Coordinates of C-alpha atoms and ligand atoms in Angstrom, one line a residue:
M1 CA 0.0 0.0 0.0
A2 CA 1.3 3.4 -1.0
K3 CA 2.1 6.1 1.6
Y4 CA 1.5 9.8 1.0
I5 CA 3.3 13.0 1.6
F6 CA 1.2 16.1 1.2
V7 CA 3.0 19.4 0.6
T8 CA 1.1 22.7 1.3
G9 CA 2.4 26.2 1.2
G10 CA 2.0 29.2 3.5
V11 CA 2.7 32.9 3.9
V12 CA 3.5 33.7 0.3
S13 CA 3.3 32.0 -3.1
S14 CA 6.4 31.2 -5.2
V15 CA 8.1 29.9 -2.1
G16 CA 9.5 26.9 -3.8
K17 CA 6.9 24.1 -3.0
G18 CA 7.5 22.5 -6.4
I19 CA 11.2 22.3 -5.9
A20 CA 10.6 21.0 -2.3
V21 CA 8.4 18.2 -3.7
A22 CA 11.0 17.4 -6.4
S23 CA 13.8 17.4 -3.8
I24 CA 12.0 15.1 -1.4
G25 CA 11.4 12.8 -4.4
T26 CA 15.2 12.9 -5.2
L27 CA 16.0 12.0 -1.6
L28 CA 13.6 9.1 -1.3
K29 CA 14.6 7.8 -4.7
S30 CA 18.3 7.9 -3.6
R31 CA 17.2 5.5 -0.9
Q32 CA 15.7 3.1 -3.5
I33 CA 12.2 4.1 -2.7
K34 CA 9.8 4.2 -5.6
V35 CA 8.3 7.6 -5.8
A36 CA 5.6 9.4 -7.8
A37 CA 4.5 13.0 -7.6
Q38 CA 1.4 14.9 -8.3
K39 CA 0.4 18.6 -8.6
N40 CA -3.1 19.6 -7.5
D41 CA -4.0 23.0 -8.9
P42 CA -7.0 24.6 -7.3
Y43 CA -7.9 26.9 -10.3
L44 CA -10.9 26.3 -12.4
N45 CA -9.2 25.8 -15.8
V46 CA -9.4 22.2 -16.9
D47 CA -5.7 22.2 -17.7
P48 CA -3.0 24.8 -18.2
G49 CA -3.0 24.1 -22.0
T50 CA -5.0 27.2 -22.8
L51 CA -3.7 29.4 -20.1
S52 CA -1.6 32.4 -21.2
P53 CA 2.2 31.9 -20.6
Y54 CA 2.1 35.3 -19.0
Q55 CA 0.0 34.0 -16.2
H56 CA 1.2 30.4 -16.0
G57 CA 4.6 30.1 -17.5
E58 CA 5.4 27.0 -19.5
V59 CA 3.0 24.2 -20.3
F60 CA 4.8 21.0 -19.5
V61 CA 3.8 18.0 -21.6
T62 CA 3.9 14.5 -20.2
Q63 CA 4.7 11.5 -22.4
D64 CA 1.1 10.5 -22.4
G65 CA 0.1 13.9 -23.7
A66 CA -1.2 15.8 -20.7
E67 CA -0.7 19.5 -20.7
T68 CA 0.4 20.3 -17.2
D69 CA 1.9 22.8 -14.8
L70 CA 5.6 23.5 -15.0
D71 CA 6.1 22.0 -11.5
L72 CA 5.8 18.5 -13.2
G73 CA 8.9 19.5 -15.0
H74 CA 10.7 19.9 -11.7
Y75 CA 9.4 16.5 -10.5
E76 CA 10.6 14.7 -13.7
R77 CA 14.0 16.4 -13.8
F78 CA 14.8 15.9 -10.1
I79 CA 13.3 12.5 -9.6
G80 CA 14.3 11.2 -13.0
I81 CA 10.8 9.7 -13.7
D82 CA 8.2 10.0 -16.5
L83 CA 4.9 11.1 -15.0
T84 CA 1.5 10.6 -16.5
K85 CA -1.8 12.4 -16.8
A86 CA -2.8 11.3 -13.4
S87 CA -0.1 13.5 -11.9
S88 CA -1.8 16.7 -12.7
I89 CA -5.3 17.6 -11.5
T90 CA -7.2 20.9 -11.4
T91 CA -10.5 21.9 -9.8
G92 CA -11.7 22.3 -13.4
Q93 CA -11.1 18.6 -14.1
V94 CA -12.6 17.5 -10.8
Y95 CA -15.8 19.5 -11.4
S96 CA -16.1 18.5 -15.0
S97 CA -16.1 14.9 -14.2
I98 CA -18.6 15.3 -11.3
I99 CA -20.9 17.4 -13.5
E100 CA -20.7 14.8 -16.3
Q101 CA -21.6 12.1 -13.9
E102 CA -24.5 14.2 -12.5
R103 CA -25.8 14.7 -16.0
K104 CA -25.7 11.0 -16.6
G105 CA -27.8 10.4 -13.5
I106 CA -25.1 8.5 -11.8
F107 CA -25.8 10.1 -8.4
L108 CA -29.4 9.0 -8.7
G109 CA -30.9 12.4 -7.9
G110 CA -28.7 12.9 -4.8
T111 CA -27.6 16.4 -3.9
I112 CA -24.1 17.0 -5.1
Q113 CA -21.9 18.7 -2.5
V114 CA -18.3 19.8 -2.0
V115 CA -18.1 17.3 0.8
P116 CA -18.3 14.5 0.1
H117 CA -18.5 14.5 -3.7
V118 CA -15.8 16.9 -4.6
T119 CA -13.5 15.7 -1.9
N120 CA -14.1 12.1 -2.9
E121 CA -13.2 12.8 -6.5
I122 CA -10.0 14.6 -5.3
K123 CA -9.1 11.6 -3.1
R124 CA -9.8 9.2 -5.9
R125 CA -7.5 11.1 -8.2
I126 CA -4.7 11.3 -5.6
K127 CA -4.9 7.5 -5.0
Q128 CA -5.0 6.9 -8.7
V129 CA -1.4 8.1 -8.9
A130 CA -0.4 5.4 -6.5
E131 CA -2.3 2.8 -8.7
V132 CA -0.9 3.8 -12.1
S133 CA 2.7 4.3 -10.9
G134 CA 2.9 1.5 -8.4
A135 CA 4.9 3.9 -6.2
D136 CA 5.8 3.3 -2.6
V137 CA 5.3 7.0 -1.8
V138 CA 3.2 9.6 -3.6
I139 CA 4.2 13.1 -3.0
A140 CA 1.2 15.4 -3.7
E141 CA 1.6 19.2 -3.9
I142 CA -1.4 21.4 -3.2
G143 CA -1.0 24.5 -5.3
G144 CA -1.6 28.0 -3.9
T145 CA -1.3 29.1 -0.4
V146 CA -3.2 28.0 2.7
G147 CA -6.1 30.3 3.2
D148 CA -7.0 30.5 -0.5
I149 CA -10.7 29.9 -1.0
E150 CA -10.3 27.6 -3.9
G151 CA -7.8 25.4 -2.1
L152 CA -10.2 24.4 0.7
P153 CA -11.7 21.3 -1.0
F154 CA -8.1 20.0 -1.6
L155 CA -7.1 20.6 2.0
E156 CA -10.3 19.0 3.3
A157 CA -9.6 15.9 1.0
I158 CA -6.0 15.5 2.3
R159 CA -7.3 15.9 5.8
Q160 CA -9.8 13.1 5.3
M161 CA -7.1 10.9 3.9
R162 CA -5.5 10.8 7.3
R163 CA -8.5 8.8 8.5
D164 CA -8.8 6.8 5.3
E165 CA -5.2 5.7 5.0
G166 CA -4.2 5.7 8.6
R167 CA -2.1 8.4 10.3
D168 CA 1.1 6.4 10.0
N169 CA 0.8 6.3 6.3
L170 CA 0.9 9.9 5.5
L171 CA 2.8 13.0 6.4
Y172 CA 2.1 16.7 6.0
V173 CA 4.8 19.0 5.0
H174 CA 4.1 22.8 5.2
V175 CA 6.5 25.1 3.3
T176 CA 6.6 28.6 4.6
F177 CA 8.6 31.7 4.3
L178 CA 10.5 33.6 7.0
P179 CA 10.8 37.3 6.1
H180 CA 14.0 39.1 7.0
I181 CA 13.7 42.5 8.8
A182 CA 16.8 44.5 7.9
A183 CA 16.5 47.0 10.8
T184 CA 16.9 44.4 13.4
D185 CA 18.6 41.9 11.1
E186 CA 16.3 39.0 12.1
L187 CA 14.1 36.4 10.5
K188 CA 10.5 36.5 11.6
T189 CA 8.4 33.5 12.5
K190 CA 5.0 35.1 13.0
P191 CA 3.7 34.6 9.5
T192 CA 4.7 30.9 9.8
Q193 CA 2.8 30.6 13.1
H194 CA -0.3 32.2 11.5
S195 CA -0.1 30.0 8.5
V196 CA 0.2 26.9 10.6
N197 CA -2.8 28.1 12.7
E198 CA -4.8 28.4 9.5
L199 CA -3.8 24.9 8.5
R200 CA -4.8 23.6 12.0
R201 CA -8.2 25.4 11.7
I202 CA -8.8 23.2 8.7
G203 CA -7.8 20.2 10.7
I204 CA -4.3 19.6 9.5
Q205 CA -1.4 19.6 11.9
P206 CA 1.9 19.7 9.9
D207 CA 4.5 17.0 10.7
V208 CA 7.3 19.0 9.0
I209 CA 7.7 22.7 8.5
L210 CA 10.1 23.7 5.7
C211 CA 11.2 27.2 6.3
R212 CA 12.4 29.0 3.2
S213 CA 14.4 32.2 3.9
D214 CA 16.9 34.3 2.2
R215 CA 19.3 34.1 5.2
E216 CA 20.5 31.2 7.2
M217 CA 18.1 30.2 10.0
P218 CA 19.6 30.4 13.5
K219 CA 18.9 27.5 16.0
E220 CA 16.7 29.6 18.3
I221 CA 14.4 30.3 15.4
R222 CA 14.1 26.6 14.7
D223 CA 13.3 25.9 18.4
K224 CA 10.8 28.8 18.4
I225 CA 8.9 27.4 15.4
A226 CA 9.0 23.9 16.9
L227 CA 7.5 25.2 20.1
F228 CA 4.8 27.4 18.7
C229 CA 3.8 25.1 15.9
D230 CA 4.1 22.0 17.9
V231 CA 6.4 20.0 15.7
D232 CA 9.6 18.1 16.5
S233 CA 12.7 20.4 16.4
E234 CA 14.3 18.1 13.8
A235 CA 11.2 18.5 11.7
V236 CA 11.7 22.2 11.3
I237 CA 13.8 22.2 8.2
P238 CA 15.7 25.3 7.2
L239 CA 15.9 26.0 3.5
A240 CA 17.9 29.1 2.7
T241 CA 17.9 30.3 -0.9
S242 CA 20.6 28.5 -2.7
E243 CA 22.8 29.3 -5.7
T244 CA 21.2 26.6 -7.8
I245 CA 17.8 24.8 -7.4
Y246 CA 19.7 21.5 -7.8
E247 CA 21.4 22.1 -4.5
V248 CA 18.1 22.0 -2.6
P249 CA 18.0 18.1 -2.2
L250 CA 21.5 18.3 -0.7
L251 CA 20.5 21.0 1.8
L252 CA 17.4 19.0 2.8
E253 CA 19.4 15.8 3.1
D254 CA 22.0 17.5 5.3
A255 CA 19.1 18.9 7.4
G256 CA 17.9 15.4 8.0
L257 CA 14.6 15.7 6.3
A258 CA 14.7 12.3 4.4
D259 CA 15.7 10.4 7.5
F260 CA 12.8 12.0 9.4
I261 CA 10.4 11.0 6.6
V262 CA 11.7 7.5 6.3
S263 CA 11.3 6.9 10.1
H264 CA 8.0 8.7 10.4
L265 CA 6.4 6.7 7.5
G266 CA 8.2 3.5 8.5
L267 CA 9.6 3.1 5.0
K268 CA 11.9 0.3 3.9
A269 CA 14.9 2.3 2.7
E270 CA 18.5 1.6 1.6
S271 CA 21.2 4.1 2.6
S272 CA 21.2 7.2 0.5
D273 CA 23.3 7.5 -2.6
L274 CA 23.6 11.0 -3.7
D275 CA 27.2 10.9 -4.9
D276 CA 26.4 11.6 -8.6
W277 CA 24.0 14.4 -7.6
R278 CA 26.7 16.0 -5.3
R279 CA 29.2 15.8 -8.0
M280 CA 26.8 17.4 -10.5
V281 CA 26.1 20.3 -8.1
Y282 CA 29.8 20.8 -7.3
R283 CA 30.5 21.1 -11.1
L284 CA 27.5 23.3 -11.5
K285 CA 28.8 25.7 -8.9
S286 CA 32.4 25.8 -10.1
P287 CA 33.4 28.6 -12.4
K288 CA 33.3 27.7 -16.1
E289 CA 33.7 29.2 -19.5
L290 CA 30.5 30.7 -20.9
V291 CA 28.6 29.5 -23.9
K292 CA 26.3 32.3 -25.2
I293 CA 23.0 31.4 -26.6
G294 CA 20.4 33.7 -28.1
L295 CA 16.8 32.5 -27.4
V296 CA 14.5 34.2 -29.8
G297 CA 10.9 34.1 -28.7
K298 CA 7.9 36.2 -27.9
Y299 CA 7.5 35.7 -24.2
V300 CA 11.2 36.4 -23.3
E301 CA 10.4 38.9 -20.6
L302 CA 8.8 36.0 -18.8
K303 CA 11.5 33.4 -18.5
D304 CA 9.2 30.8 -16.9
A305 CA 7.5 30.5 -20.3
Y306 CA 10.7 28.7 -21.5
Y307 CA 11.6 27.0 -18.2
S308 CA 12.4 23.5 -19.5
I309 CA 14.4 24.9 -22.4
R310 CA 16.5 27.0 -20.0
E311 CA 17.1 24.0 -17.9
A312 CA 17.9 21.8 -20.9
L313 CA 20.5 24.3 -22.1
G314 CA 22.0 24.4 -18.7
H315 CA 22.2 20.6 -18.5
A316 CA 23.9 20.4 -21.9
A317 CA 26.3 23.2 -21.1
L318 CA 27.4 21.5 -17.9
F319 CA 28.0 18.3 -19.9
H320 CA 30.5 20.3 -22.0
D321 CA 31.9 22.0 -18.9
R322 CA 30.4 25.4 -19.8
E323 CA 27.9 27.7 -18.2
V324 CA 25.2 28.8 -20.5
Q325 CA 24.4 32.5 -20.7
I326 CA 21.1 33.1 -22.4
D327 CA 20.3 36.3 -24.2
W328 CA 16.6 36.5 -24.2
I329 CA 15.8 38.2 -27.4
D330 CA 12.3 39.5 -28.1
S331 CA 11.7 38.3 -31.7
E332 CA 9.8 41.5 -32.6
E333 CA 13.1 43.4 -31.9
L334 CA 14.8 41.6 -34.8
E335 CA 12.1 42.5 -37.3
G336 CA 13.7 44.5 -40.1
G337 CA 17.0 42.9 -39.7
H338 CA 18.3 44.3 -36.4
Y339 CA 20.9 41.6 -35.9
D340 CA 23.2 43.3 -33.3
R341 CA 22.3 40.9 -30.5
L342 CA 22.6 37.9 -32.7
K343 CA 26.2 38.9 -33.5
K344 CA 27.0 38.3 -29.8
V345 CA 25.8 34.8 -29.4
Q346 CA 27.4 31.4 -30.4
G347 CA 24.1 29.6 -31.0
I348 CA 20.5 30.5 -31.7
I349 CA 17.5 28.7 -30.4
V350 CA 13.9 29.3 -31.5
P351 CA 11.4 27.6 -29.2
G352 CA 7.8 26.6 -29.6
G353 CA 4.9 29.0 -29.8
F354 CA 1.5 29.8 -31.2
G355 CA 0.1 32.6 -33.3
Y356 CA 1.6 35.1 -35.7
R357 CA 3.1 37.7 -33.4
G358 CA 6.8 37.8 -33.5
I359 CA 7.2 35.3 -36.4
G360 CA 8.9 37.9 -38.6
G361 CA 11.8 38.2 -36.1
M362 CA 12.1 34.5 -35.7
M363 CA 12.4 34.2 -39.5
E364 CA 15.2 36.8 -39.4
A365 CA 16.9 34.8 -36.7
A366 CA 16.7 31.7 -38.9
T367 CA 18.0 33.6 -42.0
Y368 CA 20.9 34.9 -39.9
A369 CA 21.7 31.5 -38.6
R370 CA 21.6 29.9 -42.0
V371 CA 23.6 32.5 -43.9
H372 CA 26.2 33.1 -41.1
K373 CA 26.4 29.4 -40.3
V374 CA 25.6 29.9 -36.7
P375 CA 24.4 26.8 -34.8
Y376 CA 20.6 26.8 -34.7
L377 CA 18.1 24.6 -32.8
G378 CA 14.5 25.0 -33.8
I379 CA 12.0 23.5 -31.5
C380 CA 8.4 22.9 -32.8
L381 CA 7.5 26.4 -34.1
G382 CA 11.3 26.9 -34.4
M383 CA 11.5 24.0 -36.9
Q384 CA 8.5 25.3 -38.8
V385 CA 10.2 28.7 -39.0
M386 CA 13.3 27.1 -40.2
V387 CA 11.4 25.3 -43.0
I388 CA 9.5 28.4 -44.0
E389 CA 12.7 30.4 -44.1
F390 CA 14.4 27.8 -46.2
A391 CA 11.5 27.6 -48.6
R392 CA 11.4 31.4 -49.0
H393 CA 15.1 31.2 -49.9
V394 CA 14.6 28.3 -52.3
F395 CA 11.5 29.8 -54.1
N396 CA 13.0 33.3 -53.9
S397 CA 9.7 34.5 -52.6
S398 CA 8.3 35.8 -49.3
D399 CA 5.1 33.8 -49.8
P400 CA 6.0 30.4 -48.4
D401 CA 4.4 30.1 -45.0
S402 CA 2.5 28.0 -42.5
T403 CA -1.3 28.1 -43.0
E404 CA -1.4 29.0 -39.3
F405 CA -0.1 32.4 -40.3
N406 CA -1.3 32.7 -43.9
P407 CA -4.2 30.4 -44.9
T408 CA -4.0 31.5 -48.6
T409 CA -0.3 31.1 -49.2
L410 CA 0.7 29.4 -52.5
Y411 CA 3.5 27.5 -50.7
P412 CA 1.9 26.0 -47.6
V413 CA 5.1 24.3 -46.5
I414 CA 3.7 23.9 -43.0
D415 CA 0.1 22.9 -43.0
L416 CA -2.6 20.8 -41.2
L417 CA -2.6 17.1 -42.2
P418 CA -5.5 16.3 -44.5
D419 CA -7.5 14.5 -41.9
Q420 CA -7.0 17.3 -39.4
R421 CA -8.9 19.8 -41.5
I422 CA -12.1 17.8 -41.1
I423 CA -12.0 18.4 -37.3
A424 CA -13.4 21.8 -36.7
D425 CA -12.8 21.9 -33.0
K426 CA -9.3 23.4 -32.7
G427 CA -8.4 21.8 -29.4
G428 CA -9.1 18.3 -30.9
T429 CA -6.5 18.5 -33.6
M430 CA -3.5 19.0 -31.5
R431 CA -0.8 16.2 -31.6
K432 CA 0.2 15.7 -28.0
G433 CA 2.5 13.3 -26.2
S434 CA 5.1 10.8 -27.2
Y435 CA 5.6 9.6 -30.8
P436 CA 8.3 7.5 -32.3
C437 CA 10.8 9.1 -34.7
Q438 CA 13.2 7.2 -36.9
L439 CA 16.6 8.9 -37.5
L440 CA 18.5 9.1 -40.7
P441 CA 21.9 7.4 -40.2
G442 CA 24.8 9.9 -40.5
S443 CA 22.6 13.0 -40.0
R444 CA 23.5 15.4 -37.3
A445 CA 20.4 14.3 -35.4
A446 CA 21.5 10.7 -35.5
R447 CA 25.0 11.6 -34.5
S448 CA 23.7 13.5 -31.5
Y449 CA 21.3 10.8 -30.4
E450 CA 23.6 7.8 -31.2
V451 CA 20.5 5.6 -31.7
V452 CA 18.1 5.2 -34.7
L453 CA 14.7 5.3 -33.0
V454 CA 13.7 7.8 -30.4
H455 CA 10.4 8.8 -28.7
E456 CA 9.7 12.4 -28.2
R457 CA 6.9 14.6 -26.8
H458 CA 4.7 16.7 -29.1
R459 CA 2.3 19.6 -28.7
H460 CA 1.4 21.2 -31.9
R461 CA -1.2 21.3 -34.6
Y462 CA 0.7 21.9 -37.8
E463 CA 3.1 19.7 -39.7
F464 CA 5.6 19.7 -42.5
N465 CA 3.7 19.5 -45.8
N466 CA 4.9 16.5 -47.8
Q467 CA 4.0 18.1 -51.1
F468 CA 7.2 20.1 -50.7
R469 CA 9.4 17.2 -49.5
T470 CA 11.2 16.4 -52.7
R471 CA 11.8 19.9 -53.9
L472 CA 13.2 21.2 -50.6
Q473 CA 15.3 18.0 -50.3
E474 CA 16.8 18.7 -53.7
E475 CA 17.8 22.1 -52.4
G476 CA 19.6 20.8 -49.3
L477 CA 17.0 20.2 -46.6
V478 CA 17.7 16.8 -45.0
Y479 CA 14.9 14.9 -43.3
S480 CA 16.9 13.5 -40.4
G481 CA 13.9 12.2 -38.5
V482 CA 10.6 10.8 -39.8
S483 CA 7.7 8.8 -38.3
P484 CA 8.4 5.1 -38.7
D485 CA 5.8 4.9 -41.5
G486 CA 7.7 7.6 -43.2
L487 CA 4.7 9.8 -43.5
I488 CA 5.5 12.7 -41.1
V489 CA 8.7 14.7 -41.1
E490 CA 9.7 15.0 -37.4
M491 CA 13.2 16.5 -37.9
C492 CA 15.1 18.3 -40.5
E493 CA 18.5 20.0 -41.0
I494 CA 20.3 22.1 -43.5
S495 CA 23.0 20.0 -45.3
D496 CA 25.3 22.9 -46.0
H497 CA 25.5 24.1 -42.5
P498 CA 27.6 23.1 -39.4
W499 CA 24.5 22.5 -37.2
M500 CA 21.1 23.8 -38.2
V501 CA 18.6 21.3 -36.8
G502 CA 14.8 21.5 -36.3
C503 CA 12.5 19.1 -34.5
Q504 CA 8.7 19.1 -34.5
F505 CA 8.7 17.8 -31.0
H506 CA 9.9 19.2 -27.6
P507 CA 13.1 17.6 -26.6
E508 CA 13.5 20.0 -23.6
F509 CA 10.9 18.0 -21.6
R510 CA 13.2 14.9 -21.4
S511 CA 16.4 16.6 -20.4
R512 CA 17.7 15.8 -16.9
P513 CA 20.6 17.5 -15.0
N514 CA 22.7 14.3 -15.1
Q515 CA 21.4 13.2 -18.5
P516 CA 21.3 16.2 -20.8
H517 CA 19.2 15.7 -23.9
P518 CA 21.2 14.6 -26.9
L519 CA 20.0 17.4 -29.2
F520 CA 20.8 20.1 -26.7
R521 CA 24.1 18.4 -26.1
G522 CA 24.8 18.4 -29.9
F523 CA 23.7 22.0 -30.2
I524 CA 25.9 23.3 -27.3
D525 CA 28.8 21.2 -28.7
A526 CA 28.5 23.0 -32.0
A527 CA 28.0 26.4 -30.4
K528 CA 30.7 26.3 -27.8
D529 CA 33.5 26.7 -30.3
V530 CA 31.9 29.5 -32.3
L531 CA 34.1 32.6 -32.1
I532 CA 32.3 35.8 -31.6
D533 CA 33.8 38.8 -33.2
E534 CA 31.6 41.7 -32.1
S535 CA 33.7 44.3 -34.0
Q536 CA 32.8 42.7 -37.3
A537 CA 29.7 44.1 -39.0
P538 CA 27.3 41.3 -39.9
L539 CA 27.5 40.3 -43.5
P540 CA 24.8 41.9 -45.6
L541 CA 22.0 39.4 -46.1
P542 CA 20.7 39.0 -49.6
Q543 CA 17.1 39.9 -50.1
N544 CA 14.7 37.0 -49.5
T545 CA 17.4 34.7 -48.3
Ligands
LIG601 N1 2.0 26.8 -33.6 C1 2.6 25.6 -34.1 C2 1.6 24.5 -34.3 O1 0.6 24.5 -33.8 C3 3.8 25.3 -33.3 C4 3.4 24.8 -31.9 C5 4.5 24.7 -30.9 O2 5.6 25.3 -31.2 N2 4.3 24.1 -29.8 O3 1.9 23.5 -35.0

């Protein structure tokens, strides 16, 4: 039977609950305990798929195609597991399924209430994670902050689970924040006390209080929190802001959190093996030469929108003993050929995206990369941009386009697949989740992956249009990855270029700190030796190239 760790947050949001969950997972896994993780988001949206990146950051895609919160990315990267749909729930999902059942008459005319119907559905979905994963321990994070109105049903559900599962089989971790008062140079515990009181009012007494702060926490503060909040002193865990998020598991390990959890839950555990992780963090923190990458996108002021890409670049750079420095370039800034910032980077990455805004600038970035032979990695939209740009050059016309941006183009090099057009409902046509991709031996893609068949995660609607396959191939576009039936172009590259590779999928979701993704590794490998000569004016670009 699985055991549960519930992680709630108090005092302020953005206090690092997701990293805490991921780190606890790392520590338990290092003791050979099988772990799964789940994010419970109390908002009413059914999933983050349609939420604006401005409000919600990146949409993380699981291998089974769920569009989820970016915290799942932390869980996967830290714990080194692939999660499923079951690991992401929202109030929207919970209510939709209850209302659907109600409409079918499944409740036989009973009155549907938050308790027990909503709470039962939440509990069912939490337990489902244990079932589908077969994990020994499920770590479930409750989004938001204690005291939020919409979070109440979730807190009530996890409170009830103490009775359902037995109090020895679950553990409540509350993550709070200790503000620092400069005038007296002290960390304050009062907000933590209030937040714990609020949690108790709902019926939950935390077993562990994880105290995030920007300064080291002195022992007397630890004792004070233990006394006022009625937890063991060793269960008040300090978590001072660290240089890198990957250090958090080590800080929690050294503070004794995992040992406390193992003994509290009576888990069968091996001794912890964090040697590789420690080495990785040590290398991460040591000074390294920079590799400068320009990321050209439309949400660059909000770096969370490209969270997994940023991490994947960092993992790959570390592999090559470099530190990545990303220049976040707003694609609209490049429109009209303002290449100055591109001159100062060793590689260009164009990430995924939807809609027309900023496409012109991405196109300029692809032209610049192609003509100046700068390493380029195009992800999803970034591959489509690369194909369109190449076609404009080949046909010597500015008309080639994606039908997403120009439905009447004479050269729809990126288009919906024929059977997709029939489905009017936009949401229904998206290709999501993991699909196989066969690599072309000898291509840059195959050389990076070092295997011939890979499975990568998708989230897009448009595809490379096969009508143009032969013509573009004749001109030097190489289809380095195709679906095993040969029908869908999944990857392409420019033959006459050191490293210009596009992929229709999102490799960033599979990168791990100790296992960088092969494509990012290949990209950084090509970029790291590019010499930047800022004094040199960029070569004039021919019209329509
Ligand atoms: N907008 C493009 C499509 O729908 C690309 C999507 C993406 O980059 N994720 O196909």
